PDB file of C-alpha atoms in Angstrom:
ATOM      1  CA  MET A  86     162.957 -21.181 110.273  1.00 48.00           C
ATOM      2  CA  LYS A  87     165.015 -18.521 108.690  1.00 47.00           C
ATOM      3  CA  LYS A  88     163.768 -19.356 105.154  1.00 48.00           C
ATOM      4  CA  LEU A  89     159.613 -19.088 106.268  1.00 43.00           C
ATOM      5  CA  LEU A  90     160.625 -15.486 107.703  1.00 42.00           C
ATOM      6  CA  LEU A  91     162.585 -14.963 104.771  1.00 40.00           C
ATOM      7  CA  SER A  92     159.146 -15.737 102.805  1.00 42.00           C
ATOM      8  CA  SER A  93     157.052 -14.318 105.353  1.00 42.00           C
ATOM      9  CA  PHE A  94     158.692 -10.929 104.892  1.00 41.00           C
ATOM     10  CA  LEU A  95     158.795 -11.140 101.162  1.00 42.00           C
ATOM     11  CA  LEU A  96     155.205 -11.528 101.197  1.00 42.00           C
ATOM     12  CA  ALA A  97     154.005  -9.013 103.441  1.00 42.00           C
ATOM     13  CA  SER A  98     156.295  -6.463 101.892  1.00 41.00           C
ATOM     14  CA  THR A  99     154.865  -7.601  98.296  1.00 41.00           C
ATOM     15  CA  LEU A 100     151.371  -7.343 100.134  1.00 42.00           C
ATOM     16  CA  ILE A 101     152.244  -3.716 101.649  1.00 43.00           C
ATOM     17  CA  PHE A 102     153.924  -2.348  98.264  1.00 45.00           C
ATOM     18  CA  ALA A 103     150.450  -3.457  96.502  1.00 44.00           C
ATOM     19  CA  GLN A 104     148.746  -0.714  98.832  1.00 72.00           C
ATOM     20  CA  THR A 105     149.753   2.506  96.954  1.00 83.00           C
ATOM     21  CA  LYS A 106     147.658   5.805  97.187  1.00 88.00           C
ATOM     22  CA  HIS A 107     146.821   7.317  93.788  1.00 90.00           C
ATOM     23  CA  THR A 108     145.354  10.867  93.225  1.00 92.00           C
ATOM     24  CA  VAL A 109     142.783  11.881  90.547  1.00 93.00           C
ATOM     25  CA  ILE A 110     142.545  15.826  90.300  1.00 94.00           C
ATOM     26  CA  ILE A 111     138.924  16.952  89.358  1.00 94.00           C
ATOM     27  CA  GLU A 112     139.056  20.676  87.719  1.00 92.00           C
ATOM     28  CA  ASN A 113     138.801  22.718  84.167  1.00 90.00           C
ATOM     29  CA  PHE A 114     135.833  19.756  83.767  1.00 93.00           C
ATOM     30  CA  SER A 115     138.124  16.437  84.238  1.00 92.00           C
ATOM     31  CA  PHE A 116     139.485  13.926  85.666  1.00 94.00           C
ATOM     32  CA  THR A 117     143.002  14.100  85.661  1.00 91.00           C
ATOM     33  CA  PRO A 118     144.734  11.159  84.752  1.00 90.00           C
ATOM     34  CA  ALA A 119     141.311   9.800  83.360  1.00 90.00           C
ATOM     35  CA  ASN A 120     142.363   6.546  82.855  1.00 90.00           C
ATOM     36  CA  LEU A 121     144.083   5.220  85.904  1.00 88.00           C
ATOM     37  CA  LEU A 122     146.010   1.500  85.913  1.00 86.00           C
ATOM     38  CA  ILE A 123     146.094   0.397  89.876  1.00 87.00           C
ATOM     39  CA  SER A 124     146.717  -2.888  91.937  1.00 86.00           C
ATOM     40  CA  GLN A 125     144.221  -4.394  93.893  1.00 86.00           C
ATOM     41  CA  GLY A 126     144.184  -2.834  97.377  1.00 87.00           C
ATOM     42  CA  ASP A 127     145.090   0.419  96.554  1.00 89.00           C
ATOM     43  CA  THR A 128     143.479   4.088  97.352  1.00 91.00           C
ATOM     44  CA  VAL A 129     142.365   6.191  94.667  1.00 93.00           C
ATOM     45  CA  VAL A 130     141.777   9.785  96.037  1.00 93.00           C
ATOM     46  CA  PHE A 131     139.637  12.323  94.165  1.00 95.00           C
ATOM     47  CA  ASP A 132     140.555  15.969  94.991  1.00 94.00           C
ATOM     48  CA  ASN A 133     138.353  18.214  93.708  1.00 94.00           C
ATOM     49  CA  VAL A 134     140.237  21.387  93.541  1.00 94.00           C
ATOM     50  CA  GLN A 135     137.839  23.273  91.017  1.00 93.00           C
ATOM     51  CA  GLY A 136     134.094  23.401  90.484  1.00 93.00           C
ATOM     52  CA  PHE A 137     130.758  21.678  91.755  1.00 96.00           C
ATOM     53  CA  HIS A 138     131.320  18.108  91.109  1.00 95.00           C
ATOM     54  CA  SER A 139     130.862  14.531  92.364  1.00 96.00           C
ATOM     55  CA  ILE A 140     132.069  10.826  91.661  1.00 96.00           C
ATOM     56  CA  ASP A 141     129.491   8.701  90.529  1.00 97.00           C
ATOM     57  CA  GLY A 142     130.865   4.920  90.088  1.00 96.00           C
ATOM     58  CA  SER A 143     127.769   3.354  91.659  1.00 96.00           C
ATOM     59  CA  GLN A 144     126.546  -0.087  90.550  1.00 96.00           C
ATOM     60  CA  SER A 145     123.169   1.697  90.121  1.00 96.00           C
ATOM     61  CA  THR A 146     124.816   3.975  87.239  1.00 96.00           C
ATOM     62  CA  TYR A 147     127.218   1.174  86.131  1.00 96.00           C
ATOM     63  CA  PRO A 148     125.932  -2.226  87.004  1.00 95.00           C
ATOM     64  CA  LEU A 149     129.289  -3.955  85.584  1.00 95.00           C
ATOM     65  CA  ASN A 150     131.291  -2.205  88.172  1.00 95.00           C
ATOM     66  CA  PRO A 151     132.884  -4.781  90.273  1.00 95.00           C
ATOM     67  CA  GLU A 152     131.772  -2.695  93.159  1.00 95.00           C
ATOM     68  CA  GLY A 153     130.209   0.564  93.927  1.00 95.00           C
ATOM     69  CA  PHE A 154     131.595   3.803  95.199  1.00 97.00           C
ATOM     70  CA  SER A 155     130.178   7.631  94.930  1.00 96.00           C
ATOM     71  CA  ASN A 156     129.976  10.601  96.939  1.00 96.00           C
ATOM     72  CA  ALA A 157     127.440  13.435  97.277  1.00 94.00           C
ATOM     73  CA  ASN A 158     127.784  16.581  94.912  1.00 93.00           C
ATOM     74  CA  ALA A 159     129.531  19.595  96.315  1.00 94.00           C
ATOM     75  CA  SER A 160     131.725  22.727  95.326  1.00 94.00           C
ATOM     76  CA  ALA A 161     135.447  22.489  95.893  1.00 93.00           C
ATOM     77  CA  PRO A 162     137.417  22.184  97.878  1.00 93.00           C
ATOM     78  CA  TRP A 163     136.941  18.186  98.252  1.00 94.00           C
ATOM     79  CA  THR A 164     138.530  15.013  98.568  1.00 94.00           C
ATOM     80  CA  PHE A 165     136.788  11.702  98.303  1.00 96.00           C
ATOM     81  CA  THR A 166     138.595   8.442  98.902  1.00 94.00           C
ATOM     82  CA  HIS A 167     137.973   4.860  97.859  1.00 95.00           C
ATOM     83  CA  VAL A 168     139.778   1.694  98.190  1.00 93.00           C
ATOM     84  CA  PHE A 169     139.941  -0.668  95.347  1.00 93.00           C
ATOM     85  CA  ASN A 170     139.569  -4.175  97.075  1.00 90.00           C
ATOM     86  CA  THR A 171     138.123  -5.822  93.767  1.00 92.00           C
ATOM     87  CA  ALA A 172     140.117  -6.485  90.777  1.00 90.00           C
ATOM     88  CA  GLY A 173     138.457  -5.475  87.748  1.00 91.00           C
ATOM     89  CA  ASP A 174     137.496  -2.253  85.458  1.00 93.00           C
ATOM     90  CA  TYR A 175     135.445   0.292  86.652  1.00 96.00           C
ATOM     91  CA  ASP A 176     133.632   3.188  85.012  1.00 96.00           C
ATOM     92  CA  TYR A 177     132.831   6.489  86.706  1.00 97.00           C
ATOM     93  CA  ARG A 178     131.196  10.102  85.615  1.00 96.00           C
ATOM     94  CA  CYS A 179     130.710  12.908  87.380  1.00 94.00           C
ATOM     95  CA  GLY A 180     127.394  13.004  88.931  1.00 93.00           C
ATOM     96  CA  VAL A 181     126.678  17.246  88.283  1.00 94.00           C
ATOM     97  CA  HIS A 182     128.251  16.884  84.846  1.00 94.00           C
ATOM     98  CA  THR A 183     127.092  13.283  83.386  1.00 91.00           C
ATOM     99  CA  GLY A 184     127.355  13.783  79.638  1.00 90.00           C
ATOM    100  CA  SER A 185     131.186  15.008  79.183  1.00 92.00           C
ATOM    101  CA  MET A 186     133.036  13.946  82.779  1.00 94.00           C
ATOM    102  CA  PHE A 187     134.133  10.219  82.856  1.00 95.00           C
ATOM    103  CA  GLY A 188     136.933   8.210  83.864  1.00 94.00           C
ATOM    104  CA  THR A 189     138.240   4.807  84.023  1.00 94.00           C
ATOM    105  CA  ILE A 190     139.814   2.674  86.549  1.00 93.00           C
ATOM    106  CA  THR A 191     141.540  -0.901  85.857  1.00 90.00           C
ATOM    107  CA  VAL A 192     142.520  -2.829  89.106  1.00 89.00           C
ATOM    108  CA  ASN A 193     144.741  -5.918  88.365  1.00 85.00           C
ATOM    109  CA  THR A 194     145.070  -8.268  91.033  1.00 77.00           C
ATOM    110  CA  SER A 195     148.823  -8.113  90.682  1.00 54.00           C
ATOM    111  CA  THR A 196     151.044  -6.918  93.347  1.00 44.00           C
ATOM    112  CA  SER A 197     154.271  -6.996  91.906  1.00 45.00           C
ATOM    113  CA  VAL A 198     156.148  -3.898  90.186  1.00 43.00           C
ATOM    114  CA  LYS A 199     156.158  -4.589  86.866  1.00 43.00           C
ATOM    115  CA  GLU A 200     158.977  -2.985  84.593  1.00 41.00           C
ATOM    116  CA  THR A 201     157.887  -2.172  81.277  1.00 41.00           C
ATOM    117  CA  THR A 202     159.166  -0.532  78.051  1.00 38.00           C
ATOM    118  CA  SER A 203     156.220   0.498  76.594  1.00 40.00           C
ATOM    119  CA  LEU A 204     155.967   4.311  78.149  1.00 44.00           C
ATOM    120  CA  SER A 205     159.776   4.209  79.042  1.00 50.00           C
ATOM    121  CA  SER A 206     160.585   7.566  80.299  1.00 54.00           C
ATOM    122  CA  ASN A 207     164.191   7.685  79.348  1.00 68.00           C
ATOM    123  CA  SER A 208     164.694   9.767  82.710  1.00 80.00           C
ATOM    124  CA  TYR A 209     168.170  10.159  83.748  1.00 86.00           C
ATOM    125  CA  PRO A 210     170.615  10.525  85.720  1.00 89.00           C
ATOM    126  CA  ASN A 211     170.122   7.247  87.295  1.00 83.00           C
ATOM    127  CA  PRO A 212     171.327   6.650  89.767  1.00 89.00           C
ATOM    128  CA  THR A 213     171.098  10.424  91.007  1.00 88.00           C
ATOM    129  CA  THR A 214     172.015  12.862  93.596  1.00 88.00           C
ATOM    130  CA  GLY A 215     169.222  15.151  93.315  1.00 87.00           C
ATOM    131  CA  VAL A 216     167.476  16.215  90.064  1.00 90.00           C
ATOM    132  CA  ILE A 217     166.004  13.728  87.618  1.00 88.00           C
ATOM    133  CA  TYR A 218     164.862  14.915  84.251  1.00 88.00           C
ATOM    134  CA  LEU A 219     162.412  13.622  82.181  1.00 84.00           C
ATOM    135  CA  SER A 220     161.942  12.812  78.622  1.00 76.00           C
ATOM    136  CA  LYS A 221     160.876  15.736  76.769  1.00 74.00           C
ATOM    137  CA  ASN A 222     158.787  13.647  74.022  1.00 75.00           C
ATOM    138  CA  LYS A 223     156.154  12.632  77.102  1.00 79.00           C
ATOM    139  CA  THR A 224     153.881  14.935  79.125  1.00 82.00           C
ATOM    140  CA  TYR A 225     153.547  13.510  82.283  1.00 84.00           C
ATOM    141  CA  THR A 226     149.994  13.805  84.353  1.00 85.00           C
ATOM    142  CA  GLN A 227     151.699  13.131  87.683  1.00 86.00           C
ATOM    143  CA  ILE A 228     155.008  11.504  89.162  1.00 88.00           C
ATOM    144  CA  GLU A 229     154.911   9.250  92.363  1.00 88.00           C
ATOM    145  CA  VAL A 230     157.970   8.238  93.980  1.00 89.00           C
ATOM    146  CA  LEU A 231     157.644   5.215  96.068  1.00 85.00           C
ATOM    147  CA  ASN A 232     159.693   3.917  98.459  1.00 84.00           C
ATOM    148  CA  ASN A 233     161.131   0.083  98.983  1.00 75.00           C
ATOM    149  CA  ILE A 234     158.143  -0.758 101.289  1.00 73.00           C
ATOM    150  CA  GLY A 235     155.501   1.005  98.687  1.00 76.00           C
ATOM    151  CA  LYS A 236     154.493   4.238 100.615  1.00 81.00           C
ATOM    152  CA  VAL A 237     154.611   7.195  98.359  1.00 85.00           C
ATOM    153  CA  VAL A 238     157.035   9.314  99.594  1.00 89.00           C
ATOM    154  CA  LEU A 239     156.765  12.439  96.838  1.00 89.00           C
ATOM    155  CA  THR A 240     154.668  13.245  94.608  1.00 88.00           C
ATOM    156  CA  LYS A 241     154.346  15.928  91.558  1.00 87.00           C
ATOM    157  CA  ASN A 242     151.352  16.901  89.603  1.00 84.00           C
ATOM    158  CA  PHE A 243     152.170  18.366  85.934  1.00 79.00           C
ATOM    159  CA  PRO A 244     155.710  17.941  85.836  1.00 80.00           C
ATOM    160  CA  GLN A 245     158.229  20.309  83.708  1.00 78.00           C
ATOM    161  CA  GLY A 246     160.840  18.214  82.461  1.00 81.00           C
ATOM    162  CA  ASN A 247     162.149  17.446  85.928  1.00 86.00           C
ATOM    163  CA  ILE A 248     161.741  15.984  89.687  1.00 88.00           C
ATOM    164  CA  ASP A 249     163.537  17.052  92.290  1.00 90.00           C
ATOM    165  CA  VAL A 250     164.620  14.267  95.281  1.00 91.00           C
ATOM    166  CA  THR A 251     167.169  15.693  96.720  1.00 90.00           C
ATOM    167  CA  LYS A 252     165.253  15.665  99.815  1.00 91.00           C
ATOM    168  CA  LEU A 253     164.898  12.135  99.933  1.00 91.00           C
ATOM    169  CA  ALA A 254     167.559   9.806 102.042  1.00 90.00           C
ATOM    170  CA  THR A 255     169.970   7.250  99.896  1.00 89.00           C
ATOM    171  CA  GLY A 256     168.728   4.136  98.691  1.00 87.00           C
ATOM    172  CA  THR A 257     166.581   2.526  95.571  1.00 86.00           C
ATOM    173  CA  TYR A 258     163.081   4.122  95.213  1.00 87.00           C
ATOM    174  CA  PHE A 259     160.479   3.473  92.233  1.00 86.00           C
ATOM    175  CA  MET A 260     159.354   5.737  90.373  1.00 86.00           C
ATOM    176  CA  ARG A 261     155.937   5.594  88.677  1.00 85.00           C
ATOM    177  CA  LEU A 262     155.369   7.974  85.804  1.00 84.00           C
ATOM    178  CA  TYR A 263     151.601   8.297  84.352  1.00 82.00           C
ATOM    179  CA  THR A 264     150.718  10.012  80.988  1.00 81.00           C
ATOM    180  CA  LYS A 265     147.148  10.043  79.124  1.00 77.00           C
ATOM    181  CA  GLU A 266     147.745   6.465  77.908  1.00 76.00           C
ATOM    182  CA  GLY A 267     148.984   4.625  80.728  1.00 76.00           C
ATOM    183  CA  SER A 268     151.672   4.757  83.445  1.00 78.00           C
ATOM    184  CA  THR A 269     155.103   3.308  83.617  1.00 80.00           C
ATOM    185  CA  THR A 270     157.526   2.143  86.889  1.00 82.00           C
ATOM    186  CA  GLU A 271     160.842   2.366  86.832  1.00 85.00           C
ATOM    187  CA  LYS A 272     163.689   1.676  89.933  1.00 85.00           C
ATOM    188  CA  ILE A 273     165.407   4.628  90.620  1.00 87.00           C
ATOM    189  CA  ILE A 274     168.426   5.141  93.319  1.00 87.00           C
ATOM    190  CA  VAL A 275     169.453   8.426  95.090  1.00 89.00           C
ATOM    191  CA  GLN A 276     173.208   8.657  95.969  1.00 87.00           C
TER     192      GLN A 276
END
């Protein structure tokens, strides 16, 4: 019985972790990040902070998208939220600026955290008591800190060299770092 309960808890924790919220900022006639890698069941919030735009990932525009998503043209500010339940590769564009504003979303079926070294951030110190310093050799578009059940507890867009985690409780977290080339997830310990 203990083994069954533990297995159920681990499965539930894994499924909860997969449901992460990602933000795409819309401004200066661009989507940031323009290329997003997420897990099946994750939510993407498109946040228009500047200009007259829309999201067009419809299957009439992109017939190879596994499912369609879109909203109406409107002036900022607005947000549009979509949950990506179907794995696959998605294309989208601004419905107003059809020749210049494009983005992609890749939805993986994986629900586990993969630690990768290809985009390693060389962040330090880890463990930390407050501020984590980031590699000066990379330009990050966004950083998300997630707790051990996958809830985003801290987000910082375009961080400038560090991220302050002093307001987080002591514990283990996952820091997801986004660049224009992709993303990586690191385990961090706050003391």
